[in-house]
Amino acid sequence: MIYQPHSHLTTYILMALNNADLPEGTVRNLMEQDTLKWVFVGGKGGVGKTTCSSVLGILLSQVRSSVLIISTDPAHNLSDAFQQRFAKTPTVVNGFTNLYAMEVDPTIENEEGGSEGVDGFFSDLANAVPGIDEAMSFAEMLKLVRTMDYSVIVFDTAPTGHTLRLLQFPSTLEKGLAKVMSLKSRFGGVLSQMTRIFGVDDEFGEDAILGKLEAMRDIIEQVNRQFKDPDMTTFVCVCIPEFLSLYETERLVQELTRFEIDTHNIIINQVLFDVEVVESQLLKARMRMQQKYLDQFYTLYDDFNITKLPLLPQEVCGVEDLKAFKYHFLTPYQPSRARCSAEELESGIAKLKEQLKDAEAEYEKIRKGKNQV
C-alpha cells in the first residue's frame, strides 16, 4: 500500500489557501473589458483552441452588439465545432443574431481564368516571395474586416508557430511597405519613364501600384498600433497540463511579450479532477502527472487568470454543447460528488479498515526488524 500524505479534504484546503491570492480562474475579465477589439486564441495543436474560441465568441455575444469569429488555421475546425458550414465571408451562426463566423485561407487564390492589372501583380508577387502570401492575405482580410462594424473579433489561430508568424505580419508588412515607399523618391522617375516606354496603361502604372501600397500601409500601421494596445488586443493561451504544452505556452508568452502583445489569460483544458476514490492506476498516474504541471502553471503565471476546464467523457460539438460548456469558463469547475448509499459507505469503511490492518502489520514487521538489528 502507498502512503498518501494528505486526505482529499486536506488537499482541497491547501489548494484553496494557495490560490486565495491568485486572479479569478475565469474569463469574466475578458467579458468585462468593453474596449477589447481583437481577441487571439492560440496554443499547441490539439489542445482545444477552436472549442475555446467558439465558447469565447458565444460569451462575448452576450455582452457585445456583434461578434465575429475568424479561423486562420488552414485545417479549419470552426465548421465542425458549430456543425455549420462557414466560408470566406462572415455567416451568422445558427441560433444567434449577433454572432458571425468565417474561415479564411492563409494564401491568396487566383480567380478562375487568372487575374490582371494591379491585383494580378500582387497575386504574382505573393506567389513569388516565400511567406508574403500569408502576409498579403492577412492584410486583405484586415481590410475586409475593417469595412464591417463588429464590436469584437475573435481569432481562432493555427498552432503556435503559424500564429507567431501571423502576429509578426503587421510589423513585417509595415517595415516592408515603408521600404518600398522610400524607393519612390529615388526611382519614381525611372519607373514612370519605363511605363510610358512599354505602353503600360494607368491601371498598372506607378500611381496605381504605389496607391495600393500606400492604402495597405495605412491599414497595417493602424492595426499594428491596435495590436500593441492592451486595451484593444489580448491573447488567450490554450494548453493542457502536460510538459510539451507547458513548454509551448512559455515560448508563446515570451514571444508575445517581445511583440508587445498583451496576454493575461490561460485556459488549461482536459484536466482530470480527483472526485472520488479512483481504482484505476492509470488515472491515478495521470492525475499525479497533471497536478505536477498544474502547480508549475500557477508558479510561472501567478498573475494570470488561469481557467481550468474538465476532461469530459464526450465531445463538445454543436451549438447546444458549446452553450452548456460555457459555464465552466465563468465559474471555477467543482467536481460533483455522488451521494453514496449506506451499503457503499459500509463497503468503503471495510476497505479502509483492511488497508489500515495491512499498514499496521507492515509497520510492526519493520519495527521488529529494527529492534533485531
Short mmCIF file of C-alpha atoms in Angstrom, two decimals:
data_model
loop_
_atom_site.label_atom_id
_atom_site.label_comp_id
_atom_site.label_asym_id
_atom_site.label_seq_id
_atom_site.Cartn_x
_atom_site.Cartn_y
_atom_site.Cartn_z
CA MET A 1 0.00 0.00 0.00
CA ILE A 2 1.28 3.50 -0.89
CA TYR A 3 1.04 6.03 1.91
CA GLN A 4 -0.95 9.12 0.96
CA PRO A 5 0.29 12.17 2.93
CA HIS A 6 -2.95 14.18 2.64
CA SER A 7 -6.62 13.27 2.59
CA HIS A 8 -8.70 14.66 -0.30
CA LEU A 9 -10.19 17.25 2.07
CA THR A 10 -6.73 18.40 3.19
CA THR A 11 -5.59 18.65 -0.44
CA TYR A 12 -8.54 20.87 -1.38
CA ILE A 13 -7.98 23.08 1.70
CA LEU A 14 -4.29 23.52 0.78
CA MET A 15 -5.20 24.33 -2.85
CA ALA A 16 -7.74 26.89 -1.68
CA LEU A 17 -5.17 28.56 0.59
CA ASN A 18 -2.53 28.60 -2.15
CA ASN A 19 -4.96 30.06 -4.72
CA ALA A 20 -6.55 32.61 -2.38
CA ASP A 21 -4.42 35.50 -3.69
CA LEU A 22 -4.47 34.44 -7.35
CA PRO A 23 -6.59 36.20 -10.00
CA GLU A 24 -10.03 34.69 -10.60
CA GLY A 25 -9.87 31.45 -12.59
CA THR A 26 -12.43 32.51 -15.21
CA VAL A 27 -12.67 34.57 -18.40
CA ARG A 28 -15.05 37.14 -16.91
CA ASN A 29 -12.28 39.75 -17.16
CA LEU A 30 -12.47 39.49 -20.98
CA MET A 31 -16.24 39.97 -20.94
CA GLU A 32 -15.93 42.99 -18.66
CA GLN A 33 -13.20 44.69 -20.75
CA ASP A 34 -15.52 46.51 -23.14
CA THR A 35 -12.65 48.21 -25.01
CA LEU A 36 -11.38 44.91 -26.48
CA LYS A 37 -11.45 44.79 -30.29
CA TRP A 38 -9.15 41.84 -31.06
CA VAL A 39 -9.00 38.56 -29.10
CA PHE A 40 -6.48 35.96 -30.30
CA VAL A 41 -6.82 32.36 -29.12
CA GLY A 42 -3.78 30.14 -29.67
CA GLY A 43 -1.56 27.36 -28.43
CA LYS A 44 -0.19 23.95 -29.33
CA GLY A 45 -2.09 21.81 -31.84
CA GLY A 46 -4.83 19.57 -30.44
CA VAL A 47 -5.43 21.34 -27.11
CA GLY A 48 -8.94 22.64 -27.89
CA LYS A 49 -8.32 26.12 -29.34
CA THR A 50 -11.35 26.02 -31.65
CA THR A 51 -13.71 24.94 -28.86
CA CYS A 52 -12.38 27.73 -26.62
CA SER A 53 -12.63 30.30 -29.44
CA SER A 54 -16.21 29.26 -30.12
CA VAL A 55 -17.22 29.46 -26.45
CA LEU A 56 -15.49 32.84 -26.04
CA GLY A 57 -17.42 34.08 -29.09
CA ILE A 58 -20.69 32.89 -27.54
CA LEU A 59 -19.89 34.53 -24.20
CA LEU A 60 -18.86 37.84 -25.82
CA SER A 61 -22.05 37.85 -27.90
CA GLN A 62 -23.97 38.13 -24.61
CA VAL A 63 -22.32 41.46 -23.75
CA ARG A 64 -21.41 42.89 -27.19
CA SER A 65 -23.55 44.12 -30.06
CA SER A 66 -21.79 41.96 -32.69
CA VAL A 67 -19.01 39.35 -32.58
CA LEU A 68 -17.04 37.79 -35.44
CA ILE A 69 -15.02 34.57 -35.05
CA ILE A 70 -12.33 34.14 -37.71
CA SER A 71 -10.48 30.87 -38.23
CA THR A 72 -6.98 31.41 -39.65
CA ASP A 73 -6.00 27.75 -39.24
CA PRO A 74 -5.55 26.01 -42.63
CA ALA A 75 -7.15 22.91 -41.08
CA HIS A 76 -10.45 24.63 -40.33
CA ASN A 77 -12.45 23.18 -37.43
CA LEU A 78 -14.84 26.05 -36.82
CA SER A 79 -17.47 24.49 -39.09
CA ASP A 80 -17.11 21.21 -37.18
CA ALA A 81 -17.40 22.91 -33.78
CA PHE A 82 -20.69 24.64 -34.67
CA GLN A 83 -21.79 21.86 -37.07
CA GLN A 84 -22.44 24.54 -39.68
CA ARG A 85 -20.62 25.32 -42.92
CA PHE A 86 -18.65 28.59 -42.95
CA ALA A 87 -16.83 30.20 -45.88
CA LYS A 88 -14.58 33.20 -46.65
CA THR A 89 -17.34 35.70 -45.86
CA PRO A 90 -18.97 36.23 -42.44
CA THR A 91 -22.00 33.98 -41.85
CA VAL A 92 -24.41 34.33 -38.93
CA VAL A 93 -24.18 31.35 -36.56
CA ASN A 94 -27.38 29.34 -36.25
CA GLY A 95 -29.29 30.24 -33.10
CA PHE A 96 -27.72 33.71 -32.80
CA THR A 97 -28.45 37.13 -34.24
CA ASN A 98 -25.16 38.89 -33.42
CA LEU A 99 -22.55 36.11 -33.68
CA TYR A 100 -20.80 35.54 -37.03
CA ALA A 101 -18.07 33.19 -38.19
CA MET A 102 -15.78 32.87 -41.20
CA GLU A 103 -12.88 30.66 -42.31
CA VAL A 104 -10.09 32.30 -44.29
CA ASP A 105 -7.26 30.66 -46.20
CA PRO A 106 -3.73 31.89 -45.44
CA THR A 107 -2.91 32.18 -49.14
CA ILE A 108 -4.11 34.37 -51.98
CA GLU A 109 -6.10 32.42 -54.51
CA ASN A 110 -6.25 33.38 -58.19
CA GLU A 111 -9.69 33.63 -59.69
CA GLU A 112 -10.55 31.25 -62.48
CA GLY A 113 -9.07 32.41 -65.74
CA GLY A 114 -6.35 34.40 -63.98
CA SER A 115 -6.28 37.96 -62.74
CA GLU A 116 -4.95 41.06 -64.40
CA GLY A 117 -3.72 44.53 -63.59
CA VAL A 118 -2.68 45.55 -60.10
CA ASP A 119 -4.45 42.62 -58.43
CA GLY A 120 -2.65 40.22 -60.74
CA PHE A 121 0.66 41.89 -59.92
CA PHE A 122 0.07 41.46 -56.18
CA SER A 123 -1.02 37.85 -56.65
CA ASP A 124 2.13 37.09 -58.65
CA LEU A 125 4.21 38.85 -56.01
CA ALA A 126 2.60 36.72 -53.31
CA ASN A 127 3.40 33.51 -55.18
CA ALA A 128 6.98 34.59 -55.92
CA VAL A 129 8.17 35.54 -52.43
CA PRO A 130 8.01 32.81 -49.74
CA GLY A 131 5.84 33.80 -46.77
CA ILE A 132 4.49 37.00 -48.27
CA ASP A 133 1.35 35.20 -49.47
CA GLU A 134 0.17 34.82 -45.87
CA ALA A 135 1.12 38.40 -45.07
CA MET A 136 -0.75 39.79 -48.09
CA SER A 137 -3.76 37.61 -47.34
CA PHE A 138 -3.72 38.82 -43.74
CA ALA A 139 -3.64 42.44 -44.93
CA GLU A 140 -6.53 41.86 -47.33
CA MET A 141 -8.52 40.12 -44.57
CA LEU A 142 -7.93 43.01 -42.18
CA LYS A 143 -9.05 45.46 -44.87
CA LEU A 144 -12.25 43.42 -45.30
CA VAL A 145 -12.86 43.23 -41.56
CA ARG A 146 -12.35 46.97 -41.08
CA THR A 147 -15.16 47.69 -43.52
CA MET A 148 -17.53 45.71 -41.28
CA ASP A 149 -18.77 47.08 -37.99
CA TYR A 150 -18.07 44.30 -35.46
CA SER A 151 -17.76 45.12 -31.79
CA VAL A 152 -15.07 42.46 -31.20
CA ILE A 153 -13.25 39.92 -33.37
CA VAL A 154 -12.05 36.54 -32.05
CA PHE A 155 -9.22 34.84 -33.97
CA ASP A 156 -9.12 31.04 -33.84
CA THR A 157 -5.47 30.74 -34.82
CA ALA A 158 -3.29 27.96 -36.20
CA PRO A 159 -0.78 26.11 -33.94
CA THR A 160 1.82 28.28 -32.22
CA GLY A 161 4.46 28.53 -34.99
CA HIS A 162 1.95 29.80 -37.58
CA THR A 163 0.35 32.11 -35.01
CA LEU A 164 3.65 33.79 -34.18
CA ARG A 165 4.18 34.46 -37.90
CA LEU A 166 0.65 35.84 -38.12
CA LEU A 167 1.32 38.27 -35.28
CA GLN A 168 4.56 39.38 -36.94
CA PHE A 169 2.79 40.27 -40.21
CA PRO A 170 1.71 43.82 -39.24
CA SER A 171 5.25 44.79 -38.22
CA THR A 172 6.81 42.92 -41.16
CA LEU A 173 4.47 44.49 -43.70
CA GLU A 174 4.80 47.93 -42.16
CA LYS A 175 8.60 47.78 -42.48
CA GLY A 176 8.48 46.25 -45.95
CA LEU A 177 5.98 48.74 -47.32
CA ALA A 178 7.90 51.63 -45.78
CA LYS A 179 10.98 50.37 -47.62
CA VAL A 180 9.10 50.17 -50.92
CA MET A 181 7.60 53.62 -50.44
CA SER A 182 11.05 55.06 -49.73
CA LEU A 183 12.19 53.87 -53.16
CA LYS A 184 9.56 56.05 -54.82
CA SER A 185 11.63 59.23 -54.39
CA ARG A 186 14.75 57.51 -55.75
CA PHE A 187 13.32 55.53 -58.66
CA GLY A 188 9.87 57.06 -59.22
CA GLY A 189 11.02 58.91 -62.35
CA VAL A 190 12.64 55.82 -63.85
CA LEU A 191 9.52 53.73 -63.19
CA SER A 192 7.33 56.41 -64.77
CA GLN A 193 9.52 56.51 -67.91
CA MET A 194 9.52 52.69 -68.15
CA THR A 195 5.73 52.51 -68.01
CA ARG A 196 5.49 55.09 -70.83
CA ILE A 197 8.13 53.37 -72.98
CA PHE A 198 6.41 49.97 -72.72
CA GLY A 199 2.96 51.47 -73.12
CA VAL A 200 1.62 50.25 -69.77
CA ASP A 201 -1.85 51.63 -69.07
CA ASP A 202 -2.76 53.67 -66.00
CA GLU A 203 -4.24 50.68 -64.14
CA PHE A 204 -0.82 49.04 -63.92
CA GLY A 205 1.22 52.21 -63.74
CA GLU A 206 3.32 53.69 -61.00
CA ASP A 207 0.48 55.62 -59.36
CA ALA A 208 -1.81 52.56 -59.23
CA ILE A 209 0.81 50.32 -57.60
CA LEU A 210 2.05 52.93 -55.15
CA GLY A 211 -1.52 53.97 -54.36
CA LYS A 212 -2.40 50.42 -53.38
CA LEU A 213 0.76 50.10 -51.30
CA GLU A 214 0.03 53.39 -49.55
CA ALA A 215 -3.54 52.33 -48.69
CA MET A 216 -2.29 48.97 -47.41
CA ARG A 217 0.39 50.66 -45.29
CA ASP A 218 -2.20 52.90 -43.64
CA ILE A 219 -4.27 49.87 -42.67
CA ILE A 220 -1.26 47.95 -41.39
CA GLU A 221 0.02 50.89 -39.31
CA GLN A 222 -3.37 51.28 -37.65
CA VAL A 223 -3.72 47.54 -36.96
CA ASN A 224 -0.17 47.36 -35.63
CA ARG A 225 -0.92 50.14 -33.16
CA GLN A 226 -4.12 48.38 -32.07
CA PHE A 227 -2.37 45.01 -31.65
CA LYS A 228 0.10 46.62 -29.23
CA ASP A 229 -2.62 48.38 -27.26
CA PRO A 230 -3.62 46.22 -24.24
CA ASP A 231 -6.96 47.99 -24.06
CA MET A 232 -7.82 46.78 -27.57
CA THR A 233 -5.98 43.47 -28.01
CA THR A 234 -5.29 40.42 -25.86
CA PHE A 235 -4.08 36.88 -26.45
CA VAL A 236 -5.63 33.85 -24.72
CA CYS A 237 -3.26 30.89 -24.41
CA VAL A 238 -4.89 27.45 -24.51
CA CYS A 239 -2.99 24.41 -23.26
CA ILE A 240 -3.26 21.06 -21.47
CA PRO A 241 -1.41 20.03 -18.27
CA GLU A 242 1.48 18.22 -19.96
CA PHE A 243 5.17 19.07 -20.43
CA LEU A 244 5.16 19.89 -24.16
CA SER A 245 2.12 22.12 -23.81
CA LEU A 246 3.62 23.91 -20.81
CA TYR A 247 6.84 24.46 -22.76
CA GLU A 248 4.94 25.73 -25.82
CA THR A 249 2.88 28.10 -23.67
CA GLU A 250 6.02 29.52 -22.06
CA ARG A 251 7.56 30.09 -25.51
CA LEU A 252 4.34 31.72 -26.72
CA VAL A 253 4.11 34.06 -23.72
CA GLN A 254 7.74 35.12 -24.20
CA GLU A 255 7.19 35.82 -27.90
CA LEU A 256 4.01 37.78 -27.19
CA THR A 257 5.95 39.89 -24.69
CA ARG A 258 8.60 40.50 -27.35
CA PHE A 259 5.90 41.59 -29.82
CA GLU A 260 4.38 43.84 -27.11
CA ILE A 261 1.07 42.00 -27.29
CA ASP A 262 -0.92 41.72 -24.07
CA THR A 263 -1.68 38.29 -22.57
CA HIS A 264 -3.12 37.63 -19.13
CA ASN A 265 -5.45 34.64 -19.63
CA ILE A 266 -4.52 30.96 -19.80
CA ILE A 267 -7.07 28.20 -20.35
CA ILE A 268 -5.93 24.74 -19.21
CA ASN A 269 -8.09 22.16 -20.94
CA GLN A 270 -8.68 18.43 -20.36
CA VAL A 271 -7.99 18.49 -16.61
CA LEU A 272 -8.70 15.31 -14.63
CA PHE A 273 -10.26 16.23 -11.29
CA ASP A 274 -9.83 13.92 -8.29
CA VAL A 275 -13.51 13.42 -7.47
CA GLU A 276 -13.72 10.02 -5.80
CA VAL A 277 -11.53 7.14 -4.68
CA VAL A 278 -10.20 6.16 -8.11
CA GLU A 279 -9.46 2.47 -8.65
CA SER A 280 -7.65 2.85 -11.98
CA GLN A 281 -3.88 3.03 -11.54
CA LEU A 282 -3.61 4.70 -14.96
CA LEU A 283 -5.96 7.51 -13.93
CA LYS A 284 -4.12 7.95 -10.64
CA ALA A 285 -0.83 8.26 -12.51
CA ARG A 286 -2.32 10.76 -14.99
CA MET A 287 -3.75 12.85 -12.14
CA ARG A 288 -0.37 12.97 -10.38
CA MET A 289 1.32 13.97 -13.64
CA GLN A 290 -1.27 16.67 -14.36
CA GLN A 291 -1.06 18.06 -10.83
CA LYS A 292 2.71 18.46 -11.20
CA TYR A 293 2.28 20.62 -14.31
CA LEU A 294 -0.72 22.49 -12.88
CA ASP A 295 1.48 23.52 -9.94
CA GLN A 296 4.10 24.75 -12.42
CA PHE A 297 1.50 26.79 -14.34
CA TYR A 298 0.39 28.51 -11.14
CA THR A 299 4.01 29.16 -10.16
CA LEU A 300 5.00 30.62 -13.54
CA TYR A 301 1.81 32.61 -14.16
CA ASP A 302 0.66 33.69 -10.72
CA ASP A 303 -0.62 37.00 -12.13
CA PHE A 304 -2.66 35.38 -14.95
CA ASN A 305 -6.33 34.44 -14.96
CA ILE A 306 -5.98 30.65 -15.22
CA THR A 307 -9.17 28.80 -16.16
CA LYS A 308 -9.23 25.03 -15.71
CA LEU A 309 -11.63 23.04 -17.87
CA PRO A 310 -12.55 19.41 -17.10
CA LEU A 311 -11.87 16.48 -19.39
CA LEU A 312 -15.33 15.38 -20.50
CA PRO A 313 -16.48 11.86 -21.39
CA GLN A 314 -17.90 13.16 -24.67
CA GLU A 315 -17.02 15.66 -27.42
CA VAL A 316 -18.18 19.28 -27.32
CA CYS A 317 -19.85 19.53 -30.72
CA GLY A 318 -22.68 21.76 -31.86
CA VAL A 319 -24.24 24.95 -30.52
CA GLU A 320 -26.05 23.29 -27.60
CA ASP A 321 -22.89 21.53 -26.37
CA LEU A 322 -20.91 24.78 -26.64
CA LYS A 323 -23.59 26.67 -24.70
CA ALA A 324 -23.55 24.03 -21.96
CA PHE A 325 -19.73 24.06 -21.82
CA LYS A 326 -19.55 27.86 -21.46
CA TYR A 327 -20.44 27.74 -17.75
CA HIS A 328 -17.04 26.19 -16.99
CA PHE A 329 -15.48 29.41 -18.38
CA LEU A 330 -17.46 31.57 -15.93
CA THR A 331 -17.26 29.56 -12.70
CA PRO A 332 -14.28 27.54 -11.46
CA TYR A 333 -15.12 23.89 -12.01
CA GLN A 334 -16.23 21.98 -8.92
CA PRO A 335 -16.42 18.22 -9.44
CA SER A 336 -19.78 16.80 -8.41
CA ARG A 337 -19.62 14.23 -5.66
CA ALA A 338 -22.18 11.49 -5.92
CA ARG A 339 -24.09 10.67 -2.72
CA CYS A 340 -23.21 7.17 -1.56
CA SER A 341 -25.72 4.67 -0.24
CA ALA A 342 -25.32 3.18 3.25
CA GLU A 343 -24.10 -0.11 1.73
CA GLU A 344 -21.43 1.70 -0.35
CA LEU A 345 -20.25 3.62 2.70
CA GLU A 346 -20.03 0.43 4.75
CA SER A 347 -18.06 -1.24 1.96
CA GLY A 348 -15.68 1.73 1.76
CA ILE A 349 -15.15 1.72 5.54
CA ALA A 350 -14.44 -2.02 5.47
CA LYS A 351 -11.81 -1.47 2.74
CA LEU A 352 -10.16 1.29 4.74
CA LYS A 353 -10.06 -0.93 7.83
CA GLU A 354 -8.39 -3.70 5.82
CA GLN A 355 -5.82 -1.23 4.46
CA LEU A 356 -5.20 0.04 7.98
CA LYS A 357 -4.62 -3.51 9.27
CA ASP A 358 -2.18 -4.20 6.43
CA ALA A 359 -0.34 -0.95 7.16
CA GLU A 360 -0.13 -1.77 10.89
CA ALA A 361 1.20 -5.27 10.13
CA GLU A 362 3.82 -3.80 7.75
CA TYR A 363 4.82 -1.25 10.37
CA GLU A 364 5.16 -3.95 13.02
CA LYS A 365 7.44 -6.02 10.76
CA ILE A 366 9.66 -3.00 10.11
CA ARG A 367 9.77 -2.13 13.84
CA LYS A 368 10.76 -5.69 14.81
CA GLY A 369 13.45 -5.75 12.13
CA LYS A 370 14.97 -2.56 13.54
CA ASN A 371 14.96 -3.95 17.07
CA GLN A 372 16.77 -7.13 15.93
CA VAL A 373 19.48 -5.02 14.32
#
